[in-house]
Tab-separated table of C-alpha atoms in Angstrom:
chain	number	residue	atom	x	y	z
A	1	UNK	CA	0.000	0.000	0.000
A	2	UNK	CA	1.400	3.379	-0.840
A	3	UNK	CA	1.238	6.477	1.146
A	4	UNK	CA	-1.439	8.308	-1.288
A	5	UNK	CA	-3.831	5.029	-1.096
A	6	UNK	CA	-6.917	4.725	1.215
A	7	UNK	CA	-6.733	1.531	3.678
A	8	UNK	CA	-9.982	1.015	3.490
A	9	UNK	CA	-9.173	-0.073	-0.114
A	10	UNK	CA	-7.114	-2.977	1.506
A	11	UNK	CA	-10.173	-4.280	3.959
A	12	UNK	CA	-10.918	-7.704	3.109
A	13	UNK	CA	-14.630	-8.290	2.967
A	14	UNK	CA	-14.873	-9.389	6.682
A	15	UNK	CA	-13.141	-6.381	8.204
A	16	UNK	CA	-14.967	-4.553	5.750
A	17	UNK	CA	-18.798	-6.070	7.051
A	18	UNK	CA	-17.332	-5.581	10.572
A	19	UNK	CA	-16.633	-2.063	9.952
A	20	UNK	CA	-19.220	-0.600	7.499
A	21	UNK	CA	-17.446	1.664	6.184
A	22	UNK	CA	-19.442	4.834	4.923
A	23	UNK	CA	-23.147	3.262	6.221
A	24	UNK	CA	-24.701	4.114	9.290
A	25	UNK	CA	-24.454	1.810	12.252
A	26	UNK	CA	-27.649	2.342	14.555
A	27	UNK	CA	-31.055	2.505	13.374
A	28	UNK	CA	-33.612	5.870	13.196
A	29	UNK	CA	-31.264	8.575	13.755
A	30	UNK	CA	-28.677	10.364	11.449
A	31	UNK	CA	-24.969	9.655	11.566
A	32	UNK	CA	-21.978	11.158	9.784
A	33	UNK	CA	-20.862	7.993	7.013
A	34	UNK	CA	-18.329	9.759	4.557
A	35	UNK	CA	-16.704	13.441	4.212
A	36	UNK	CA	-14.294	14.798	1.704
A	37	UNK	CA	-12.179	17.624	0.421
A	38	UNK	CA	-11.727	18.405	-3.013
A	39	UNK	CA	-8.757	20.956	-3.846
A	40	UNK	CA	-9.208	23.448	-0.716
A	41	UNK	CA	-6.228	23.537	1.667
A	42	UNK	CA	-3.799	21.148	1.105
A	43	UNK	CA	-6.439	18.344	0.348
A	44	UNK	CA	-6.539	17.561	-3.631
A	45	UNK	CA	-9.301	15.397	-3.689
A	46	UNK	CA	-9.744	12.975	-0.412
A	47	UNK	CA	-12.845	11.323	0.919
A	48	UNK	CA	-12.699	10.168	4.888
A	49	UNK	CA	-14.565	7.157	6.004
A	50	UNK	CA	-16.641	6.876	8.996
A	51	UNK	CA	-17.265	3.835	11.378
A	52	UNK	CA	-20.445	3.370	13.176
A	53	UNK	CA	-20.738	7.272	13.124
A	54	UNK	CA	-17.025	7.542	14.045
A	55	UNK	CA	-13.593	9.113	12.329
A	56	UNK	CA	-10.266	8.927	13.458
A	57	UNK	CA	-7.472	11.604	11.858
A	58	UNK	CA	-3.968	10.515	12.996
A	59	UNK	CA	-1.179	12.493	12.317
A	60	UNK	CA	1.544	14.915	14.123
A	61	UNK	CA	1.159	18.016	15.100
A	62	UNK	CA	0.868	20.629	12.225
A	63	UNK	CA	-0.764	18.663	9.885
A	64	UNK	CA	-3.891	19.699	10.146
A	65	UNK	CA	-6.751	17.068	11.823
A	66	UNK	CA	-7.678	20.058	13.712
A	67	UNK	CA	-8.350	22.416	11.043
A	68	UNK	CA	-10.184	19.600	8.898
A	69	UNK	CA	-12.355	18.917	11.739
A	70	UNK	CA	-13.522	22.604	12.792
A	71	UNK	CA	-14.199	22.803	8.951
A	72	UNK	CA	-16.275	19.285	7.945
A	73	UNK	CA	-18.221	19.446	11.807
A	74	UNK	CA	-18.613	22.972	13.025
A	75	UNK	CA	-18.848	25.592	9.610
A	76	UNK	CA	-20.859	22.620	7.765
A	77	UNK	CA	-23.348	22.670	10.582
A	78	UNK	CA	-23.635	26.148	11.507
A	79	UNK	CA	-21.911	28.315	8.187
A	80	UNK	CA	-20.336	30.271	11.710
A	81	UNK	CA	-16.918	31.351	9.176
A	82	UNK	CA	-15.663	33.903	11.868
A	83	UNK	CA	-12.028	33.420	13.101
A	84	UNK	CA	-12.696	32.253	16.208
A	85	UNK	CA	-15.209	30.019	15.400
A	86	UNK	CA	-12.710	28.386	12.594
A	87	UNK	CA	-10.247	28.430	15.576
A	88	UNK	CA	-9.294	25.414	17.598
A	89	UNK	CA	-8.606	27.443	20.370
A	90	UNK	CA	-11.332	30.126	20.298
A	91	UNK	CA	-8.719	32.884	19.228
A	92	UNK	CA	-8.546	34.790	15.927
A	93	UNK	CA	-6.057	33.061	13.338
A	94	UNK	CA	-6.629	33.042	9.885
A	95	UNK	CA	-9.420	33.485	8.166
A	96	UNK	CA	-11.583	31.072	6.057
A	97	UNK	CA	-9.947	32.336	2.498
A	98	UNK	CA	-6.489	31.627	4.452
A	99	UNK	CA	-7.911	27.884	4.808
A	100	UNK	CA	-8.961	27.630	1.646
A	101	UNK	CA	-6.120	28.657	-0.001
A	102	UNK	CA	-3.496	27.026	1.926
A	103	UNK	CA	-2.260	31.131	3.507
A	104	UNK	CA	-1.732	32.216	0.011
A	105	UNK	CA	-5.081	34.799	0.047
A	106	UNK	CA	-4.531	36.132	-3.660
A	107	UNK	CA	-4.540	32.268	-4.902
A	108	UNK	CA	-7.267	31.993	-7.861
A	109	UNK	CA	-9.056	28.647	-6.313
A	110	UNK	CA	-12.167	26.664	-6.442
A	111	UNK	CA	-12.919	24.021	-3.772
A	112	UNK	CA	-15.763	22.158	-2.024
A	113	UNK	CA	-16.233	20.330	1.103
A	114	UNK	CA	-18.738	17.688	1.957
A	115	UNK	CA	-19.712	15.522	4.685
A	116	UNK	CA	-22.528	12.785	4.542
A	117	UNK	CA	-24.820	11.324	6.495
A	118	UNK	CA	-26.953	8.448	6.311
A	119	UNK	CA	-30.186	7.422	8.439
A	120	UNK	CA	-31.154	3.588	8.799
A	121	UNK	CA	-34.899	3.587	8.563
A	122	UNK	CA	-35.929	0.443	10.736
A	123	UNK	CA	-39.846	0.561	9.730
A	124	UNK	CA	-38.822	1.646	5.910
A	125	UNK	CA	-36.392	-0.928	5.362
A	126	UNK	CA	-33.857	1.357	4.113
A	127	UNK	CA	-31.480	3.765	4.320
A	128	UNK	CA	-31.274	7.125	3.188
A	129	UNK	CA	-28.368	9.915	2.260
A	130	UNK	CA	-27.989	13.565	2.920
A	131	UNK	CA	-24.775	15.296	2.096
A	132	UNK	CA	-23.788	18.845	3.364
A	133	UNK	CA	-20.986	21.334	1.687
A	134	UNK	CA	-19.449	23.914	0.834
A	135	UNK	CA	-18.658	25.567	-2.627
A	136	UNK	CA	-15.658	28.128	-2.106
A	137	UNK	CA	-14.253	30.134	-5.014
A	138	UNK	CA	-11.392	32.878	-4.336
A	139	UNK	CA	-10.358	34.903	-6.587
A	140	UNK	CA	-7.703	37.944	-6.314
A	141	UNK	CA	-8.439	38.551	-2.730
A	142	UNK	CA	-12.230	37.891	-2.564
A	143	UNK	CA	-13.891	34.596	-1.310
A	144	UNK	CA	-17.425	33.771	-2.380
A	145	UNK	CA	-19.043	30.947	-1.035
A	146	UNK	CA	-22.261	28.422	-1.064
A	147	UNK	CA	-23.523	26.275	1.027
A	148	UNK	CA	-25.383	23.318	-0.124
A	149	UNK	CA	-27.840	20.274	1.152
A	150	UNK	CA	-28.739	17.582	-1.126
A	151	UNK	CA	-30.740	14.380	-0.308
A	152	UNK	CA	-28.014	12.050	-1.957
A	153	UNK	CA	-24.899	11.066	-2.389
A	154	UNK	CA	-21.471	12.354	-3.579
A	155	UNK	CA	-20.815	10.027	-6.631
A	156	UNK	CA	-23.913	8.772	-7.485
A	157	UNK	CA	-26.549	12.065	-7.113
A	158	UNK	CA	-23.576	14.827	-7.112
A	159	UNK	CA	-20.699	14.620	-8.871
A	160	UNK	CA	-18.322	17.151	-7.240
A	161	UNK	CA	-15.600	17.274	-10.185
A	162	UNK	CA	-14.695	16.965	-13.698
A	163	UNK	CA	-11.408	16.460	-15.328
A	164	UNK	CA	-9.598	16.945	-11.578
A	165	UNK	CA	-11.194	20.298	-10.942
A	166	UNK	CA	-13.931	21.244	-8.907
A	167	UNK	CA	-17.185	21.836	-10.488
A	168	UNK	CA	-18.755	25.126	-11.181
A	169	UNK	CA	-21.688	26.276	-9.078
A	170	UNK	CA	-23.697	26.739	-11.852
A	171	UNK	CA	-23.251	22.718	-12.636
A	172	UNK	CA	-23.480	22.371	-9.030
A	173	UNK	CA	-26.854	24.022	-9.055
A	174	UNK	CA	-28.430	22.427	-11.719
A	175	UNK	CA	-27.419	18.759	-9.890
A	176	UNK	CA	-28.957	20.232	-6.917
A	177	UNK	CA	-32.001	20.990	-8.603
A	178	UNK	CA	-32.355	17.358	-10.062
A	179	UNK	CA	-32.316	15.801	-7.165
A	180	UNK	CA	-34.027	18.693	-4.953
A	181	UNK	CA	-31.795	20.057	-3.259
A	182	UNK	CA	-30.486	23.332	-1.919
A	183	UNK	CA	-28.241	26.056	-2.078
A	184	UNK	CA	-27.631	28.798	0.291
A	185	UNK	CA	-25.127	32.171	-0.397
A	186	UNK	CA	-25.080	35.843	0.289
A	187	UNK	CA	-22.613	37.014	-2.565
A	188	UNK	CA	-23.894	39.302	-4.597
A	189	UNK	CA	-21.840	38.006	-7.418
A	190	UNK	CA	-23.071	33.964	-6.926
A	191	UNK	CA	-26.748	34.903	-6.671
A	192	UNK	CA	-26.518	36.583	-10.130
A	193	UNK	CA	-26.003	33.565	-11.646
A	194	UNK	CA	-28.253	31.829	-13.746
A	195	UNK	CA	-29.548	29.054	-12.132
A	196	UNK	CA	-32.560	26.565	-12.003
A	197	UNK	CA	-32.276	26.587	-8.079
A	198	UNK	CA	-33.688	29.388	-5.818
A	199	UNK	CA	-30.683	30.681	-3.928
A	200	UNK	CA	-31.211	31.099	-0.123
A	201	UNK	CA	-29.389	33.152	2.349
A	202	UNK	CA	-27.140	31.745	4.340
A	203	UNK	CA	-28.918	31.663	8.016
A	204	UNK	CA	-31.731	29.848	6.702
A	205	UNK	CA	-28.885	26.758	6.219
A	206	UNK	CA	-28.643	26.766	9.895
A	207	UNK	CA	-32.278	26.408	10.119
A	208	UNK	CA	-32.223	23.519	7.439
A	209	UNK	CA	-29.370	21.428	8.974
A	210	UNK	CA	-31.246	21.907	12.466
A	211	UNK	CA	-34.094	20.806	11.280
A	212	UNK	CA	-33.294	18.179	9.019
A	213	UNK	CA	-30.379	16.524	11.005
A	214	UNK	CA	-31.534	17.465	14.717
A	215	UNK	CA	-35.434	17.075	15.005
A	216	UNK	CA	-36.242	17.900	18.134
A	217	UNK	CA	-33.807	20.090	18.974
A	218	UNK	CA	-34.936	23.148	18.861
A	219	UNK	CA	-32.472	26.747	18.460
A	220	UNK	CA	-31.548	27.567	22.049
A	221	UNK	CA	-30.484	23.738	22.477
A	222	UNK	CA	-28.960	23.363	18.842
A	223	UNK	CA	-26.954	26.319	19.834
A	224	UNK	CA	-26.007	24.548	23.120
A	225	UNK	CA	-24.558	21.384	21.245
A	226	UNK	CA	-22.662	23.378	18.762
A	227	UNK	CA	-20.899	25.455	22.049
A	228	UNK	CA	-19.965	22.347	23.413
A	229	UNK	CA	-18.897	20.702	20.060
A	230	UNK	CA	-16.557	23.869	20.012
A	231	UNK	CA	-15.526	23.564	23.671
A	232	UNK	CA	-14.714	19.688	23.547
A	233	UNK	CA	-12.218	20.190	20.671
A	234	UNK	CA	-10.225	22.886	22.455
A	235	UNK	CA	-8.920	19.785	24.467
A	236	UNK	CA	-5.548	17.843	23.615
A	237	UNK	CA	-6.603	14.464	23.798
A	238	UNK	CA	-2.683	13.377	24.068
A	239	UNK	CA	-2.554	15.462	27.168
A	240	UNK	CA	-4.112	13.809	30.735
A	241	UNK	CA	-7.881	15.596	31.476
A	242	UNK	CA	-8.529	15.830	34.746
A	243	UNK	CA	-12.652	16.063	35.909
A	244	UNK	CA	-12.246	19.193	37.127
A	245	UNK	CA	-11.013	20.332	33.536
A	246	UNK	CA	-14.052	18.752	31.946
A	247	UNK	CA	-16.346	19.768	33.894
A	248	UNK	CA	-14.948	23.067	33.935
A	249	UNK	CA	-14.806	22.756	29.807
A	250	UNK	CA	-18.456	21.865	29.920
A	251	UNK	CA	-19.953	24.376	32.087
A	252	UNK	CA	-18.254	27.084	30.251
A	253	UNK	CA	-20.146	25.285	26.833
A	254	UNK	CA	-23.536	25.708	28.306
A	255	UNK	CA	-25.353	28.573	27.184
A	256	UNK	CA	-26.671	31.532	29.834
A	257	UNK	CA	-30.033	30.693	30.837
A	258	UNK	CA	-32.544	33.597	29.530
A	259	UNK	CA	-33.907	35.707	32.491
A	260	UNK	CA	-37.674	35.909	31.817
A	261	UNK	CA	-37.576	31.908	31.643
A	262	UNK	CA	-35.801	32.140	35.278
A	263	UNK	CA	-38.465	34.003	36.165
A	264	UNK	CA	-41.289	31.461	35.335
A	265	UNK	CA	-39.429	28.637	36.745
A	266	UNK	CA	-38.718	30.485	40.439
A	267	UNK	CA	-42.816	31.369	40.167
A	268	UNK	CA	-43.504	27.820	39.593
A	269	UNK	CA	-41.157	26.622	41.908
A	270	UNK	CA	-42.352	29.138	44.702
A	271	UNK	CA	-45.957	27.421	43.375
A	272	UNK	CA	-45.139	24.448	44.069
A	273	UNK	CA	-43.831	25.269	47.686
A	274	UNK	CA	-46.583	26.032	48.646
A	275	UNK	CA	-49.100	23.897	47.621
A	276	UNK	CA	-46.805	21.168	49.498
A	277	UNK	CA	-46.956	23.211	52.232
A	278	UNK	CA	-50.626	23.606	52.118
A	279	UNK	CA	-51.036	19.707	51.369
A	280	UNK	CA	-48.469	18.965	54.437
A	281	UNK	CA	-50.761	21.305	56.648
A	282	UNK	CA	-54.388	18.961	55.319
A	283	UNK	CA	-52.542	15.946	55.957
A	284	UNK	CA	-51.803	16.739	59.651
A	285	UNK	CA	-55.179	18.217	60.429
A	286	UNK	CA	-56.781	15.027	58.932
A	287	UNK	CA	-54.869	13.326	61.028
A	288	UNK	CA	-55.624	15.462	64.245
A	289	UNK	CA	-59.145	14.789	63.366
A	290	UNK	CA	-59.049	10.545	62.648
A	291	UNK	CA	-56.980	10.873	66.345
A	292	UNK	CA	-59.802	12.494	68.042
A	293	UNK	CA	-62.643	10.394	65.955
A	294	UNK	CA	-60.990	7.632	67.652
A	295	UNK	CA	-60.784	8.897	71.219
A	296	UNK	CA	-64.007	9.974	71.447
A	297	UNK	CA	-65.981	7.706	73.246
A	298	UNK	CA	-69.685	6.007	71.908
A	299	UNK	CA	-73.171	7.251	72.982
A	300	UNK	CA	-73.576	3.665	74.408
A	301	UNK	CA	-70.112	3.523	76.309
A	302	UNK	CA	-71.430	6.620	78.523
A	303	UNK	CA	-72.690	6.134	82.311
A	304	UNK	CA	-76.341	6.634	82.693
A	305	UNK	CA	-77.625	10.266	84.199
């Protein structure tokens, strides 16, 4: 096996069954199956294989699992491109064209990245795709950008490029539009574009991924995993985590509580005090009054006048 070739290409058919490789391994809920890069960074074109919902990225420092990560599980969830939401570490450093273009900003570049996801239907019988992305193009200092959703798969309902090179958006459009899905961009310059797909803006792709991937969630708690997604990267998993450190990490994920709903729950605490009080108090004087049912004695028991 050479250093540019996938192992997975070298599973035998057992290992392969046992892993299952690019399928999702529990039934009636979504789980990341495949992701890929193609010529953004310093990926050419590379597809990552998931386990059971699960991906490993091994490598020394420097190369990179870190930024690949923030990119394929926080930006393709939430389109949050700010520096320190592409930063491990929660601190301004680079910027997504800097990513994209491997910190040469005045590269001329086209790239996409994908991840997929795949939902075992256990009453259907079946399984079903949805792939998320994201179209870059930069181009003497400028970045435009779409974000897509398509109910499919990379390779056999999107084809993501063509002689080695990415695909345009306008042929990424009209695949999108074939097999109904959606695209999402602010640029002035990519909504101009004559295309058979509605363009949406890009907050309404948060909504869509919410809805589509985390049903029931709704925004306050989406927002809640996503903080905690970014928190639990921050961590060096080849460095020893104490508890107090994770707890600590996962406190400082959860989001502020919003005052009015304080507000409701003391009332309905304070509520609830007191009706227990009020219940404690009817017990006891029921009991007062069995006590002295039973003490009293009978109109037969008493001595004559």
């Amino acid at each position: 096996m050479s250093i540019t070739e996938h192992p997975a290409r070298h599973l035998g058919p057992a290992a392969a069954g046992e892993l299952a490789l690019g399928l999702p391994g529990a039934d009636d809920r979504w789980q990341p199956t495949r992701a890929g890069i193609v010529n953004s960074w310093a990926w050419a074109d590379e597809q990552l294989w998931f386990s059971d919902g699960w991906l490993a990225l091994v490598g020394p420092n420097g190369s990179g699992k870190s930024l690949t990560a923030s990119m394929l599980v926080t930006v393709l969830l939430d389109a949050d491109t700010s520096q320190t939401a592409l930063s491990v570490s929660g601190k301004a450093a680079g910027t997504l064209t800097s990513r994209h273009t491997d910190w040469n900003d005045r590269e001329d570049r086209t790239g996409i990245w994908w991840l997929e996801y795949g939902l075992r239907d256990s009453a259907a019988g079946h399984t079903r795709f949805l792939t998320t992305g994201l179209w870059l193009r930069a181009t003497g200092g400028h970045l435009h950008r779409a974000f897509f959703i398509a109910p499919g798969r990379v390779g056999s309902e999107l084809t993501l490029e063509r002689d080695r090179e990415p695909v345009r958006l306008e042929a990424l459009a009209g695949q999108l539009a074939d097999c109904h899905g959606e695209l999402f961009a602010d640029s002035r310059a990519l909504r101009g574009l004559p295309t058979r797909l509605t363009l949406q803006d890009e907050r309404s792709y948060r909504q869509a991924i919410r809805t589509r991937l985390f049903t029931p969630l709704n925004e306050v708690q989406f927002e809640a995993l996503l903080a905690v997604l970014r928190s639990l990267r921050s961590l060096r998993t080849a460095e020893a985590i104490s508890p107090t450190r994770m707890r600590q990490v996962l406190t400082d994920a959860l989001p502020a509580l919003d005052t009015e709903n304080l507000t409701l729950i003391a009332e309905a605490m304070e509520r609830i005090a007191e009706l227990e009080s009020k219940l404690q108090r009817t017990r006891q004087e029921a009991k007062l009054l069995e006590d002295t049912a039973t003490c009293a004695p009978s109109p037969r028991s008493r001595p004559p006048p």
